[in-house]
PDB file of C-alpha atoms and ligand atoms in Angstrom:
ATOM      1  CA  GLU A  96       0.000   0.000   0.000  1.00  0.00           C
ATOM      2  CA  LYS A  97       1.241   3.425  -0.973  1.00  0.00           C
ATOM      3  CA  ILE A  98       1.981   6.292   1.427  1.00  0.00           C
ATOM      4  CA  ILE A  99       2.919   9.709   0.117  1.00  0.00           C
ATOM      5  CA  PHE A 100       5.322  11.463   2.460  1.00  0.00           C
ATOM      6  CA  ALA A 101       4.692  15.196   2.236  1.00  0.00           C
ATOM      7  CA  THR A 102       8.253  16.497   2.323  1.00  0.00           C
ATOM      8  CA  LYS A 103      10.757  18.096  -0.003  1.00  0.00           C
ATOM      9  CA  ASN A 104      13.636  17.266   2.325  1.00  0.00           C
ATOM     10  CA  ARG A 105      15.757  14.428   0.894  1.00  0.00           C
ATOM     11  CA  GLY A 106      17.457  13.798   4.223  1.00  0.00           C
ATOM     12  CA  LYS A 107      14.087  13.002   5.789  1.00  0.00           C
ATOM     13  CA  ILE A 108      12.978  10.726   2.925  1.00  0.00           C
ATOM     14  CA  LYS A 109      16.145   8.667   3.175  1.00  0.00           C
ATOM     15  CA  GLU A 110      15.673   8.081   6.911  1.00  0.00           C
ATOM     16  CA  ILE A 111      11.951   7.405   6.594  1.00  0.00           C
ATOM     17  CA  ASN A 112      12.447   4.800   3.859  1.00  0.00           C
ATOM     18  CA  MET A 113      14.922   2.911   6.047  1.00  0.00           C
ATOM     19  CA  ILE A 114      12.551   2.917   9.018  1.00  0.00           C
ATOM     20  CA  MET A 115       9.542   1.813   6.922  1.00  0.00           C
ATOM     21  CA  GLU A 116      11.478  -0.953   5.156  1.00  0.00           C
ATOM     22  CA  ASP A 117      10.012  -3.692   7.376  1.00  0.00           C
ATOM     23  CA  THR A 118       6.378  -2.786   6.609  1.00  0.00           C
ATOM     24  CA  ASN A 119       4.033  -3.496   3.693  1.00  0.00           C
ATOM     25  CA  TYR A 120       3.857   0.200   2.965  1.00  0.00           C
ATOM     26  CA  GLU A 121       5.658   1.752   0.044  1.00  0.00           C
ATOM     27  CA  VAL A 122       6.669   5.286   0.976  1.00  0.00           C
ATOM     28  CA  ILE A 123       7.018   7.668  -1.919  1.00  0.00           C
ATOM     29  CA  SER A 124       8.079  11.286  -1.924  1.00  0.00           C
ATOM     30  CA  MET A 125       5.892  14.128  -3.168  1.00  0.00           C
ATOM     31  CA  GLU A 126       8.282  14.443  -6.081  1.00  0.00           C
ATOM     32  CA  ASP A 127       7.836  10.783  -7.055  1.00  0.00           C
ATOM     33  CA  ALA A 128       4.074  11.193  -6.708  1.00  0.00           C
ATOM     34  CA  GLY A 129       4.290  14.070  -9.180  1.00  0.00           C
ATOM     35  CA  ILE A 130       3.076  16.559  -6.589  1.00  0.00           C
ATOM     36  CA  ASN A 131       4.813  19.901  -6.578  1.00  0.00           C
ATOM     37  CA  ILE A 132       3.034  22.368  -4.331  1.00  0.00           C
ATOM     38  CA  ASP A 133       4.296  24.937  -1.888  1.00  0.00           C
ATOM     39  CA  ILE A 134       2.759  24.520   1.531  1.00  0.00           C
ATOM     40  CA  VAL A 135       2.486  27.426   3.931  1.00  0.00           C
ATOM     41  CA  GLU A 136       3.512  26.081   7.331  1.00  0.00           C
ATOM     42  CA  ASP A 137       1.764  28.670   9.475  1.00  0.00           C
ATOM     43  CA  GLY A 138       0.971  26.531  12.503  1.00  0.00           C
ATOM     44  CA  SER A 139       2.363  27.410  15.928  1.00  0.00           C
ATOM     45  CA  THR A 140       3.579  23.925  16.900  1.00  0.00           C
ATOM     46  CA  PHE A 141       5.402  21.031  15.239  1.00  0.00           C
ATOM     47  CA  LEU A 142       2.214  19.011  15.408  1.00  0.00           C
ATOM     48  CA  GLU A 143       0.030  21.698  13.821  1.00  0.00           C
ATOM     49  CA  ASN A 144       2.499  22.056  10.971  1.00  0.00           C
ATOM     50  CA  ALA A 145       2.715  18.294  10.398  1.00  0.00           C
ATOM     51  CA  ILE A 146      -1.087  18.149  10.139  1.00  0.00           C
ATOM     52  CA  ILE A 147      -1.170  21.178   7.806  1.00  0.00           C
ATOM     53  CA  LYS A 148       1.356  19.541   5.438  1.00  0.00           C
ATOM     54  CA  ALA A 149      -0.375  16.158   5.394  1.00  0.00           C
ATOM     55  CA  LYS A 150      -3.868  17.643   4.887  1.00  0.00           C
ATOM     56  CA  GLU A 151      -2.699  19.925   2.114  1.00  0.00           C
ATOM     57  CA  VAL A 152      -1.298  17.009   0.117  1.00  0.00           C
ATOM     58  CA  MET A 153      -4.351  14.862   0.942  1.00  0.00           C
ATOM     59  CA  LYS A 154      -6.452  17.361  -1.045  1.00  0.00           C
ATOM     60  CA  ILE A 155      -4.841  16.011  -4.208  1.00  0.00           C
ATOM     61  CA  ALA A 156      -3.988  12.436  -3.190  1.00  0.00           C
ATOM     62  CA  GLU A 157      -6.002   9.255  -2.851  1.00  0.00           C
ATOM     63  CA  CYS A 158      -3.774   7.261  -0.536  1.00  0.00           C
ATOM     64  CA  ILE A 159      -2.468   7.741   3.003  1.00  0.00           C
ATOM     65  CA  VAL A 160      -0.462  10.954   3.359  1.00  0.00           C
ATOM     66  CA  MET A 161       2.129  11.376   6.074  1.00  0.00           C
ATOM     67  CA  ALA A 162       4.133  14.455   7.031  1.00  0.00           C
ATOM     68  CA  ASP A 163       6.850  15.267   9.507  1.00  0.00           C
ATOM     69  CA  ASP A 164       7.518  18.635  11.077  1.00  0.00           C
ATOM     70  CA  SER A 165      10.730  18.734  12.997  1.00  0.00           C
ATOM     71  CA  GLY A 166      13.432  20.986  14.318  1.00  0.00           C
ATOM     72  CA  LEU A 167      16.071  21.859  16.847  1.00  0.00           C
ATOM     73  CA  GLU A 168      15.246  23.391  20.245  1.00  0.00           C
ATOM     74  CA  VAL A 169      18.199  25.067  21.962  1.00  0.00           C
ATOM     75  CA  ASP A 170      17.361  25.699  25.618  1.00  0.00           C
ATOM     76  CA  TYR A 171      19.718  28.683  26.012  1.00  0.00           C
ATOM     77  CA  LEU A 172      17.958  30.331  23.029  1.00  0.00           C
ATOM     78  CA  ASP A 173      14.497  29.832  24.572  1.00  0.00           C
ATOM     79  CA  LYS A 174      13.962  26.789  22.334  1.00  0.00           C
ATOM     80  CA  ALA A 175      14.845  28.591  19.097  1.00  0.00           C
ATOM     81  CA  PRO A 176      15.055  27.879  16.202  1.00  0.00           C
ATOM     82  CA  GLY A 177      12.235  25.376  16.961  1.00  0.00           C
ATOM     83  CA  ILE A 178       9.526  25.337  14.313  1.00  0.00           C
ATOM     84  CA  TYR A 179      11.597  27.880  12.367  1.00  0.00           C
ATOM     85  CA  SER A 180      14.589  25.514  12.046  1.00  0.00           C
ATOM     86  CA  ALA A 181      14.406  25.304   8.246  1.00  0.00           C
ATOM     87  CA  ARG A 182      13.975  29.080   7.884  1.00  0.00           C
ATOM     88  CA  PHE A 183      16.516  30.087  10.563  1.00  0.00           C
ATOM     89  CA  GLY A 184      19.193  32.362   9.069  1.00  0.00           C
ATOM     90  CA  GLY A 185      17.379  32.360   5.704  1.00  0.00           C
ATOM     91  CA  GLU A 186      15.770  29.544   3.719  1.00  0.00           C
ATOM     92  CA  ASN A 187      18.639  29.342   1.219  1.00  0.00           C
ATOM     93  CA  THR A 188      21.485  29.758   3.683  1.00  0.00           C
ATOM     94  CA  SER A 189      23.788  26.742   3.867  1.00  0.00           C
ATOM     95  CA  TYR A 190      23.863  24.624   7.014  1.00  0.00           C
ATOM     96  CA  ARG A 191      27.562  25.355   7.398  1.00  0.00           C
ATOM     97  CA  ILE A 192      26.511  28.963   8.014  1.00  0.00           C
ATOM     98  CA  LYS A 193      23.370  28.176  10.025  1.00  0.00           C
ATOM     99  CA  ASN A 194      25.366  25.876  12.304  1.00  0.00           C
ATOM    100  CA  LYS A 195      28.003  28.564  12.715  1.00  0.00           C
ATOM    101  CA  MET A 196      25.260  31.056  13.663  1.00  0.00           C
ATOM    102  CA  ILE A 197      24.024  28.745  16.449  1.00  0.00           C
ATOM    103  CA  ILE A 198      27.590  28.159  17.670  1.00  0.00           C
ATOM    104  CA  ASP A 199      28.202  31.933  17.725  1.00  0.00           C
ATOM    105  CA  LYS A 200      25.012  32.586  19.676  1.00  0.00           C
ATOM    106  CA  LEU A 201      26.290  30.159  22.327  1.00  0.00           C
ATOM    107  CA  GLU A 202      29.749  31.689  22.537  1.00  0.00           C
ATOM    108  CA  GLY A 203      31.039  31.536  26.107  1.00  0.00           C
ATOM    109  CA  VAL A 204      28.082  29.440  27.270  1.00  0.00           C
ATOM    110  CA  GLU A 205      29.259  26.573  29.451  1.00  0.00           C
ATOM    111  CA  GLU A 206      28.594  22.897  28.805  1.00  0.00           C
ATOM    112  CA  LYS A 207      25.689  22.472  31.220  1.00  0.00           C
ATOM    113  CA  ASP A 208      23.740  25.287  29.528  1.00  0.00           C
ATOM    114  CA  ARG A 209      24.241  24.004  25.980  1.00  0.00           C
ATOM    115  CA  THR A 210      21.399  21.472  26.148  1.00  0.00           C
ATOM    116  CA  ALA A 211      19.177  21.011  23.113  1.00  0.00           C
ATOM    117  CA  ARG A 212      16.832  18.501  21.531  1.00  0.00           C
ATOM    118  CA  PHE A 213      15.563  17.477  18.149  1.00  0.00           C
ATOM    119  CA  VAL A 214      11.777  17.217  18.031  1.00  0.00           C
ATOM    120  CA  CYS A 215       9.683  15.456  15.407  1.00  0.00           C
ATOM    121  CA  ALA A 216       5.907  15.404  15.062  1.00  0.00           C
ATOM    122  CA  ILE A 217       4.372  13.105  12.477  1.00  0.00           C
ATOM    123  CA  ALA A 218       0.814  13.223  11.158  1.00  0.00           C
ATOM    124  CA  ALA A 219      -0.809  10.526   9.036  1.00  0.00           C
ATOM    125  CA  VAL A 220      -4.045  11.419   7.256  1.00  0.00           C
ATOM    126  CA  PHE A 221      -6.145   8.579   5.871  1.00  0.00           C
ATOM    127  CA  PRO A 222      -8.520   8.835   2.890  1.00  0.00           C
ATOM    128  CA  ASP A 223     -11.465   8.383   5.322  1.00  0.00           C
ATOM    129  CA  GLY A 224     -10.390  11.534   7.176  1.00  0.00           C
ATOM    130  CA  GLU A 225      -8.830   9.830  10.194  1.00  0.00           C
ATOM    131  CA  ILE A 226      -5.709  11.563  11.512  1.00  0.00           C
ATOM    132  CA  LEU A 227      -3.074   9.801  13.606  1.00  0.00           C
ATOM    133  CA  THR A 228      -0.242  11.741  15.239  1.00  0.00           C
ATOM    134  CA  THR A 229       2.962  10.911  17.090  1.00  0.00           C
ATOM    135  CA  ARG A 230       5.956  12.735  18.490  1.00  0.00           C
ATOM    136  CA  GLY A 231       9.554  11.858  19.275  1.00  0.00           C
ATOM    137  CA  THR A 232      12.546  13.678  20.771  1.00  0.00           C
ATOM    138  CA  VAL A 233      16.259  13.121  21.312  1.00  0.00           C
ATOM    139  CA  GLU A 234      18.343  15.076  23.846  1.00  0.00           C
ATOM    140  CA  GLY A 235      21.816  16.406  23.129  1.00  0.00           C
ATOM    141  CA  ILE A 236      24.183  19.336  23.536  1.00  0.00           C
ATOM    142  CA  ILE A 237      25.415  21.927  21.064  1.00  0.00           C
ATOM    143  CA  LEU A 238      29.106  21.523  20.215  1.00  0.00           C
ATOM    144  CA  HIS A 239      31.624  24.324  19.653  1.00  0.00           C
ATOM    145  CA  GLU A 240      32.363  23.117  16.115  1.00  0.00           C
ATOM    146  CA  GLU A 241      30.868  20.852  13.446  1.00  0.00           C
ATOM    147  CA  ARG A 242      31.680  17.163  13.553  1.00  0.00           C
ATOM    148  CA  GLY A 243      30.696  14.465  11.039  1.00  0.00           C
ATOM    149  CA  ASN A 244      29.374  14.265   7.495  1.00  0.00           C
ATOM    150  CA  ASN A 245      26.343  11.978   7.749  1.00  0.00           C
ATOM    151  CA  GLY A 246      22.749  13.049   8.240  1.00  0.00           C
ATOM    152  CA  PHE A 247      21.660  16.581   7.324  1.00  0.00           C
ATOM    153  CA  GLY A 248      20.788  19.988   8.733  1.00  0.00           C
ATOM    154  CA  TYR A 249      21.940  20.596  12.299  1.00  0.00           C
ATOM    155  CA  ASP A 250      23.330  17.070  12.780  1.00  0.00           C
ATOM    156  CA  PRO A 251      27.034  18.152  12.796  1.00  0.00           C
ATOM    157  CA  ILE A 252      26.606  20.332  15.918  1.00  0.00           C
ATOM    158  CA  PHE A 253      24.223  18.002  17.815  1.00  0.00           C
ATOM    159  CA  TYR A 254      26.244  15.862  20.238  1.00  0.00           C
ATOM    160  CA  VAL A 255      24.611  12.895  21.962  1.00  0.00           C
ATOM    161  CA  PRO A 256      26.491  12.156  25.224  1.00  0.00           C
ATOM    162  CA  GLU A 257      25.336   8.505  25.484  1.00  0.00           C
ATOM    163  CA  TYR A 258      26.946   7.781  22.108  1.00  0.00           C
ATOM    164  CA  SER A 259      29.904  10.181  22.470  1.00  0.00           C
ATOM    165  CA  CYS A 260      29.355  11.565  18.980  1.00  0.00           C
ATOM    166  CA  THR A 261      27.162  13.869  16.933  1.00  0.00           C
ATOM    167  CA  THR A 262      24.197  12.607  14.941  1.00  0.00           C
ATOM    168  CA  ALA A 263      26.307  13.435  11.853  1.00  0.00           C
ATOM    169  CA  GLU A 264      28.966  10.963  13.052  1.00  0.00           C
ATOM    170  CA  MET A 265      26.464   8.121  13.470  1.00  0.00           C
ATOM    171  CA  ASP A 266      25.679   5.460  10.900  1.00  0.00           C
ATOM    172  CA  ASN A 267      22.156   5.845   9.554  1.00  0.00           C
ATOM    173  CA  GLU A 268      21.014   2.787  11.494  1.00  0.00           C
ATOM    174  CA  VAL A 269      22.204   4.228  14.789  1.00  0.00           C
ATOM    175  CA  LYS A 270      20.728   7.659  14.140  1.00  0.00           C
ATOM    176  CA  ASN A 271      17.387   6.076  13.231  1.00  0.00           C
ATOM    177  CA  LYS A 272      17.451   3.991  16.393  1.00  0.00           C
ATOM    178  CA  ILE A 273      17.809   6.970  18.729  1.00  0.00           C
ATOM    179  CA  SER A 274      16.488   9.923  16.740  1.00  0.00           C
ATOM    180  CA  HIS A 275      13.363  12.019  17.190  1.00  0.00           C
ATOM    181  CA  ARG A 276      12.219  10.914  13.722  1.00  0.00           C
ATOM    182  CA  GLY A 277      12.971   7.242  14.347  1.00  0.00           C
ATOM    183  CA  LYS A 278      11.004   7.290  17.588  1.00  0.00           C
ATOM    184  CA  ALA A 279       8.038   9.208  16.140  1.00  0.00           C
ATOM    185  CA  LEU A 280       7.884   6.993  13.058  1.00  0.00           C
ATOM    186  CA  ARG A 281       8.079   3.733  15.000  1.00  0.00           C
ATOM    187  CA  SER A 282       5.208   4.929  17.237  1.00  0.00           C
ATOM    188  CA  MET A 283       3.328   5.810  14.070  1.00  0.00           C
ATOM    189  CA  LYS A 284       3.879   2.314  12.655  1.00  0.00           C
ATOM    190  CA  ALA A 285       2.402   0.873  15.860  1.00  0.00           C
ATOM    191  CA  LYS A 286      -0.568   3.279  15.845  1.00  0.00           C
ATOM    192  CA  MET A 287      -1.341   2.528  12.212  1.00  0.00           C
ATOM    193  CA  LYS A 288      -1.261  -1.173  12.927  1.00  0.00           C
ATOM    194  CA  SER A 289      -3.813  -0.937  15.726  1.00  0.00           C
ATOM    195  CA  TYR A 290      -5.947   1.537  13.756  1.00  0.00           C
ATOM    196  CA  ARG A 291      -6.037  -0.869  10.825  1.00  0.00           C
ATOM    197  CA  ASN A 292      -6.729  -3.909  13.010  1.00  0.00           C
ATOM    198  CA  GLY A 293      -9.197  -2.145  15.284  1.00  0.00           C
TER     199      GLY A 293
HETATM  200  P1  ITT B 241       9.597  19.743   4.518  1.00  0.00           P
HETATM  201  O1  ITT B 241       8.795  20.831   5.205  1.00  0.00           O
HETATM  202  O2  ITT B 241       9.416  19.750   3.036  1.00  0.00           O
HETATM  203  O3  ITT B 241       9.378  18.409   5.134  1.00  0.00           O
HETATM  204  P2  ITT B 241      11.828  21.032   5.782  1.00  0.00           P
HETATM  205  O4  ITT B 241      13.298  20.763   5.792  1.00  0.00           O
HETATM  206  O5  ITT B 241      11.382  22.438   5.537  1.00  0.00           O
HETATM  207  O6  ITT B 241      11.167  20.038   4.740  1.00  0.00           O
HETATM  208  P3  ITT B 241      10.747  21.221   8.452  1.00  0.00           P
HETATM  209  O7  ITT B 241       9.892  22.393   8.172  1.00  0.00           O
HETATM  210  O8  ITT B 241      10.186  20.111   9.302  1.00  0.00           O
HETATM  211  O9  ITT B 241      11.218  20.502   7.117  1.00  0.00           O
HETATM  212  O10 ITT B 241      12.102  21.728   9.082  1.00  0.00           O
HETATM  213  C1  ITT B 241      12.918  20.821   9.695  1.00  0.00           C
HETATM  214  C2  ITT B 241      14.298  21.424   9.850  1.00  0.00           C
HETATM  215  O11 ITT B 241      14.785  21.057  11.146  1.00  0.00           O
HETATM  216  C3  ITT B 241      15.249  20.807   8.861  1.00  0.00           C
HETATM  217  O12 ITT B 241      15.324  21.563   7.673  1.00  0.00           O
HETATM  218  C4  ITT B 241      16.545  20.811   9.646  1.00  0.00           C
HETATM  219  O13 ITT B 241      17.120  22.081   9.601  1.00  0.00           O
HETATM  220  C5  ITT B 241      16.087  20.558  11.070  1.00  0.00           C
HETATM  221  N1  ITT B 241      16.076  19.110  11.353  1.00  0.00           N
HETATM  222  C6  ITT B 241      14.984  18.301  11.482  1.00  0.00           C
HETATM  223  N2  ITT B 241      15.338  17.032  11.677  1.00  0.00           N
HETATM  224  C7  ITT B 241      16.679  17.015  11.672  1.00  0.00           C
HETATM  225  C8  ITT B 241      17.638  15.992  11.800  1.00  0.00           C
HETATM  226  O14 ITT B 241      17.283  14.723  11.928  1.00  0.00           O
HETATM  227  N3  ITT B 241      18.925  16.330  11.739  1.00  0.00           N
HETATM  228  C9  ITT B 241      19.293  17.609  11.560  1.00  0.00           C
HETATM  229  N4  ITT B 241      18.470  18.628  11.409  1.00  0.00           N
HETATM  230  C10 ITT B 241      17.159  18.344  11.461  1.00  0.00           C
END
């Protein structure tokens, strides 16, 4: 069964495909579904935005539509960039620069105050109108420099103490095991299973 994942972010699609591999669902990107629309993400929470994205694509789709809204919350910055993570520093600014901007904002801030988390909300909208939602987080600290080349976005500055490395230094399997997106998507798989069997 087909699921359209309402995202234009290739990093997300790659992770999502790996996590959905063990299901009967075939996850396809908006691009592969031939859908090219710009969605205004004007919600005030990750969850609202995930629902907005999924519903918008559902207007022109006939299968299940799923969407993820995610981002980085830096405690010292009052949880910024948060839902503005993609837009932070400018939509077309490279992550090398965005990461540098976060590092600069935390200049002189000591280790214990550099806490942060990645948050992911996922919404699945079914053709019958049902909406399922889940959320996942992973805790970390903001490094003083970038480390690692895997993953995407803010991964090079997000250090996970339990694994002694950044999410950009992890293999995909490890990142998916501990990440906000991995957790939210695995809960979603479970919710979909009981919704379908219920
Ligand atoms: P879509 O809306 O098309 O899905 P997007 O990249 O704009 O793509 P979001 O609005 O959800 O998606 O913004 C998420 C941003 O948060 C993303 O661009 C990254 O900057 C950051 N982010 C989310 N998950 C991340 C992860 O696993 N690793 C690093 N950065 C992440």
